[in-house]
C-alpha positions as YAML, in Angstrom:
chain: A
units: angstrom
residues:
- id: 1
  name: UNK
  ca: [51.87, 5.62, 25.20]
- id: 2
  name: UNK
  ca: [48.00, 5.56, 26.15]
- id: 3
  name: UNK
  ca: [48.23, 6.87, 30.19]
- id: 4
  name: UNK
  ca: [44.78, 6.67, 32.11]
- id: 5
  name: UNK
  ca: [44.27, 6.74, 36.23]
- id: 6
  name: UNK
  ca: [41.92, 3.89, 36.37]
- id: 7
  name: UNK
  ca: [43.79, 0.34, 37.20]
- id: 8
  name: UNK
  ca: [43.22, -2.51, 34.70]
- id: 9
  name: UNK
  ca: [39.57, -3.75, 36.27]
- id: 10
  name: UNK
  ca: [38.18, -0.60, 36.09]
- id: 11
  name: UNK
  ca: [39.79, 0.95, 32.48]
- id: 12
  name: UNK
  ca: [36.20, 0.74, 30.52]
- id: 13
  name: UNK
  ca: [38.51, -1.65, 28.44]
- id: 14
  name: UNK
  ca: [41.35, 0.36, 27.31]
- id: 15
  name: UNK
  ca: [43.71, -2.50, 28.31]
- id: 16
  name: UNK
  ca: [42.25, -4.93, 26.42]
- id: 17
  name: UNK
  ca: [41.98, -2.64, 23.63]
- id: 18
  name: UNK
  ca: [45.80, -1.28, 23.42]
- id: 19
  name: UNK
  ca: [47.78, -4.61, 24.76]
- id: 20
  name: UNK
  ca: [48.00, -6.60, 22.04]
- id: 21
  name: UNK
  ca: [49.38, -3.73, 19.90]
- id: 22
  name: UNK
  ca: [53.39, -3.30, 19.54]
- id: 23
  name: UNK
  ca: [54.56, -0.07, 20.42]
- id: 24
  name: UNK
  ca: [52.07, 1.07, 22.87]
- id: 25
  name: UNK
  ca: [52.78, 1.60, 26.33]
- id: 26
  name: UNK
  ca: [49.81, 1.78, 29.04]
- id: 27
  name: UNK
  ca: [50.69, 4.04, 31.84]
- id: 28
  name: UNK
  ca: [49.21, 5.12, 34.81]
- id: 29
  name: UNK
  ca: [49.41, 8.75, 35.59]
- id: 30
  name: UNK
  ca: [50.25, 8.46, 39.31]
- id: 31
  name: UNK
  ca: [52.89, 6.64, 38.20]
- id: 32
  name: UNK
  ca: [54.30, 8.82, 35.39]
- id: 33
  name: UNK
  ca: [58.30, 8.20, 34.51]
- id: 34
  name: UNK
  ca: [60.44, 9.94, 32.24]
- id: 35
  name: UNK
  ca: [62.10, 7.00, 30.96]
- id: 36
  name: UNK
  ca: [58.53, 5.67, 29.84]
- id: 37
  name: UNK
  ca: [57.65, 9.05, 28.83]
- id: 38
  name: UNK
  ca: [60.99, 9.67, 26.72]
- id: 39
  name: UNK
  ca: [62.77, 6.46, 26.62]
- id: 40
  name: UNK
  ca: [65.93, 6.45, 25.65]
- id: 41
  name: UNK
  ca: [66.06, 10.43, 26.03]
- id: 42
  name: UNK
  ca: [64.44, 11.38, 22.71]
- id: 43
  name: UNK
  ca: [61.66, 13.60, 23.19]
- id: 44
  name: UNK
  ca: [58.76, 13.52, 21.25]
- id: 45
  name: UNK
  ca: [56.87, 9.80, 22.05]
- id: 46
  name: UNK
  ca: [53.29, 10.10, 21.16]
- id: 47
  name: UNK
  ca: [50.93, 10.17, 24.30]
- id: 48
  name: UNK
  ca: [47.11, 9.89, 24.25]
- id: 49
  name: UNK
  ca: [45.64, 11.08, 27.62]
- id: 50
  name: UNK
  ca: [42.56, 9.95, 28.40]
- id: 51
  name: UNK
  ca: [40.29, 12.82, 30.11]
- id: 52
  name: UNK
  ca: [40.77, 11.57, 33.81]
- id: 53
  name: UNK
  ca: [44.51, 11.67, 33.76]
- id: 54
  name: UNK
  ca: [44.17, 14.71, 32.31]
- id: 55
  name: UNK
  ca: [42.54, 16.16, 35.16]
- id: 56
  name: UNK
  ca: [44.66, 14.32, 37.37]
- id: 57
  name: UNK
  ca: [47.86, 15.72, 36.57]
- id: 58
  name: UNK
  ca: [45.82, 19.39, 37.88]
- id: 59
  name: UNK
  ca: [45.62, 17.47, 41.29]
- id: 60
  name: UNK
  ca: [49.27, 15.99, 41.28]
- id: 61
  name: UNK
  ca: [51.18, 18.68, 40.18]
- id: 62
  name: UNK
  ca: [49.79, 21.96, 41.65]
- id: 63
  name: UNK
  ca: [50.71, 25.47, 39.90]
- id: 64
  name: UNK
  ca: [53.11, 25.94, 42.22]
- id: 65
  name: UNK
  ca: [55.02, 22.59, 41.88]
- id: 66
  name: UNK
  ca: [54.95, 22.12, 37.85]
- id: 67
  name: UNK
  ca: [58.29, 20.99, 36.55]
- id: 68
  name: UNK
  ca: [60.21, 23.45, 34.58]
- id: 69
  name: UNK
  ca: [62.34, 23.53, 31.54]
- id: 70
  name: UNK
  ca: [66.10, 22.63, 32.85]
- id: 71
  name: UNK
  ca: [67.87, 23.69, 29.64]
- id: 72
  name: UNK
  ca: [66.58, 26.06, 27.44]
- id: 73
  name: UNK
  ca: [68.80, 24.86, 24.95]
- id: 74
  name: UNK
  ca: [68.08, 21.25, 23.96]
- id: 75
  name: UNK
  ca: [70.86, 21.07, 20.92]
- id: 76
  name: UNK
  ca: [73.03, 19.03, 23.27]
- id: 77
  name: UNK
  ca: [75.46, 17.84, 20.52]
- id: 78
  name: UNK
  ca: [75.80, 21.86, 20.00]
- id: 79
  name: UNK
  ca: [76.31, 22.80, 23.32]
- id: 80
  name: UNK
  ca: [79.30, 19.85, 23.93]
- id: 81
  name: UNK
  ca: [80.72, 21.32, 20.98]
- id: 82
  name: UNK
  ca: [80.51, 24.21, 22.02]
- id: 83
  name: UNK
  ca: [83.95, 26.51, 22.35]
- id: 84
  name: UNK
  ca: [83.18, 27.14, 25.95]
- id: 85
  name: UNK
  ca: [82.49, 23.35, 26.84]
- id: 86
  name: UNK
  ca: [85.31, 21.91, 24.85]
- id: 87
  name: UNK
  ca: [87.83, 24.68, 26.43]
- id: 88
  name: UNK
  ca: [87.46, 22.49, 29.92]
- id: 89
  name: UNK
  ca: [87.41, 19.37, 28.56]
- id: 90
  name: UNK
  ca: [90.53, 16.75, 29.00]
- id: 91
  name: UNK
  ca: [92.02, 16.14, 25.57]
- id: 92
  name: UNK
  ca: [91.19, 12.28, 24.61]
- id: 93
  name: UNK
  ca: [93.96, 9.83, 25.19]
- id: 94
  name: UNK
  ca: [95.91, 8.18, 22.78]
- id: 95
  name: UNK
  ca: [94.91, 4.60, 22.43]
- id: 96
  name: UNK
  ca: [97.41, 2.23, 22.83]
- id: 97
  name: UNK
  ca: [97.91, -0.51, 20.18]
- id: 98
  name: UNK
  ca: [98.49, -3.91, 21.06]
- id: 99
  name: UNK
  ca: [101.78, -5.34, 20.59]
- id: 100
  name: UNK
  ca: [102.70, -8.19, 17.71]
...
């Protein structure tokens, strides 16, 4: 993902540059997504920031405001197998097989 602020007129020619390429994403950074950011929920997407956005992310999250880490544990296939997780858990139903 390539994210810049300016819209496509006034890019300097970034658009031009990345469009035609498969796998890249241009985003703007007002209008930063998580599913664009991590689709699919995997984290780690390559992101080139161009200096502007940058900056702007100082003006549109504040110190105060910054998103946090939610889990501090990211292993979710760990932590649903986990004994205190799978203690509270309904058991799985049987699957019925259809009849002859």
């Amino acid at each position: 993902a390539v994210v810049s602020t300016q819209s496509t007129g006034e890019d300097n020619g970034i658009t031009k540059a990345f469009r035609n390429l498969p796998g890249v994403t241009l985003l703007n950074v007002n209008r930063l997504n998580h599913l664009h950011l991590a689709p699919g929920g995997h984290l780690g997407r390559f992101c080139i920031w161009t200096a502007p956005a940058y900056q702007a992310l100082g003006e549109i999250y504040s110190s105060e405001t910054l998103p946090r880490d939610v889990m501090k544990n990211a292993d979710l296939t760990r932590i649903i197998n986990s004994d205190e997780i799978q203690r509270d858990v309904r058991p799985t139903k049987e699957q019925r097989r259809p009849a002859i």
